[in-house]
Structures are given as C-alpha cells and as structure tokens.
mmCIF file of C-alpha atoms in Angstrom:
data_model
loop_
_atom_site.group_PDB
_atom_site.id
_atom_site.type_symbol
_atom_site.label_atom_id
_atom_site.label_comp_id
_atom_site.label_asym_id
_atom_site.label_seq_id
_atom_site.Cartn_x
_atom_site.Cartn_y
_atom_site.Cartn_z
ATOM 1 C CA MET E 1129 98.055 183.056 97.785
ATOM 2 C CA ASN E 1130 100.177 179.914 97.721
ATOM 3 C CA ILE E 1131 99.636 177.331 95.055
ATOM 4 C CA PRO E 1132 100.145 173.860 96.610
ATOM 5 C CA LEU E 1133 100.955 172.049 93.343
ATOM 6 C CA LEU E 1134 101.533 173.700 89.982
ATOM 7 C CA TYR E 1135 101.531 171.575 86.824
ATOM 8 C CA LEU E 1136 103.596 172.944 83.987
ATOM 9 C CA ASP E 1137 103.423 171.660 80.394
ATOM 10 C CA THR E 1138 106.305 172.006 77.995
ATOM 11 C CA SER E 1139 105.265 175.378 76.735
ATOM 12 C CA ALA E 1140 105.168 176.738 80.330
ATOM 13 C CA TRP E 1141 108.666 175.398 80.976
ATOM 14 C CA LEU E 1142 109.961 177.094 77.899
ATOM 15 C CA LYS E 1143 108.620 180.392 79.155
ATOM 16 C CA LEU E 1144 110.905 179.974 82.134
ATOM 17 C CA TYR E 1145 114.011 179.655 79.939
ATOM 18 C CA MET E 1146 113.096 182.008 77.070
ATOM 19 C CA GLU E 1147 111.389 185.352 77.038
ATOM 20 C CA GLU E 1148 107.954 184.877 75.408
ATOM 21 C CA ASN E 1149 104.460 186.214 75.818
ATOM 22 C CA GLY E 1150 103.282 184.935 79.196
ATOM 23 C CA SER E 1151 106.747 184.431 80.666
ATOM 24 C CA GLU E 1152 106.127 186.886 83.528
ATOM 25 C CA ALA E 1153 102.864 185.083 84.414
ATOM 26 C CA VAL E 1154 104.603 181.770 84.557
ATOM 27 C CA HIS E 1155 107.515 183.130 86.620
ATOM 28 C CA ALA E 1156 104.993 184.585 89.034
ATOM 29 C CA ALA E 1157 103.031 181.307 89.333
ATOM 30 C CA VAL E 1158 106.239 179.298 89.968
ATOM 31 C CA GLU E 1159 107.167 181.785 92.708
ATOM 32 C CA GLN E 1160 103.790 181.167 94.422
ATOM 33 C CA ALA E 1161 103.916 177.383 94.044
ATOM 34 C CA GLU E 1162 105.000 175.172 96.838
ATOM 35 C CA GLN E 1163 105.794 172.403 94.328
ATOM 36 C CA THR E 1164 105.926 172.061 90.498
ATOM 37 C CA CYS E 1165 105.285 168.952 88.533
ATOM 38 C CA THR E 1166 105.119 167.905 84.893
ATOM 39 C CA HIS E 1167 104.611 164.783 82.729
ATOM 40 C CA LEU E 1168 107.638 162.774 82.025
ATOM 41 C CA ILE E 1169 107.452 163.486 78.265
ATOM 42 C CA ALA E 1170 107.957 167.177 78.985
ATOM 43 C CA TYR E 1171 111.614 166.675 79.734
ATOM 44 C CA ALA E 1172 112.250 165.259 76.200
ATOM 45 C CA GLU E 1173 110.045 167.837 74.611
ATOM 46 C CA LEU E 1174 111.779 170.675 76.446
ATOM 47 C CA ARG E 1175 115.232 169.456 75.550
ATOM 48 C CA ALA E 1176 114.331 169.170 71.987
ATOM 49 C CA ALA E 1177 112.757 172.623 71.905
ATOM 50 C CA LEU E 1178 115.779 174.238 73.629
ATOM 51 C CA THR E 1179 118.193 172.442 71.326
ATOM 52 C CA THR E 1180 116.480 173.713 68.185
ATOM 53 C CA THR E 1181 116.039 177.273 69.323
ATOM 54 C CA LEU E 1182 119.363 177.957 71.175
#
C-alpha cells in the first residue's frame, strides 16, 4: 500500500537518524510514502535535537 503524503513530526524525523523505539516503523512508512512533509519548525527542532544528542 502506497502512502500518498506522509507527515512527519520532529520525533519521527529523529527516528530516521537515531535508533529508537519505533524507528523501524518510521523507516517502513517512509519507504511506502510517495512524498513526505513536515512543519517548518521541525527543521529547527531537529537540528537542535541532533546537536544536543550527537
């Protein structure tokens, strides 16, 4: 089943870059998505989260 448009919040984006509970499910959903989208604030939140955890 293809997902036409998949919205990812910041916590979902983090699961793509860091191994966490639910990471496999997010990877699978992204694989099935034709397009992904997010809110503009997610970019700043993701950068801040990755900076503090890496």
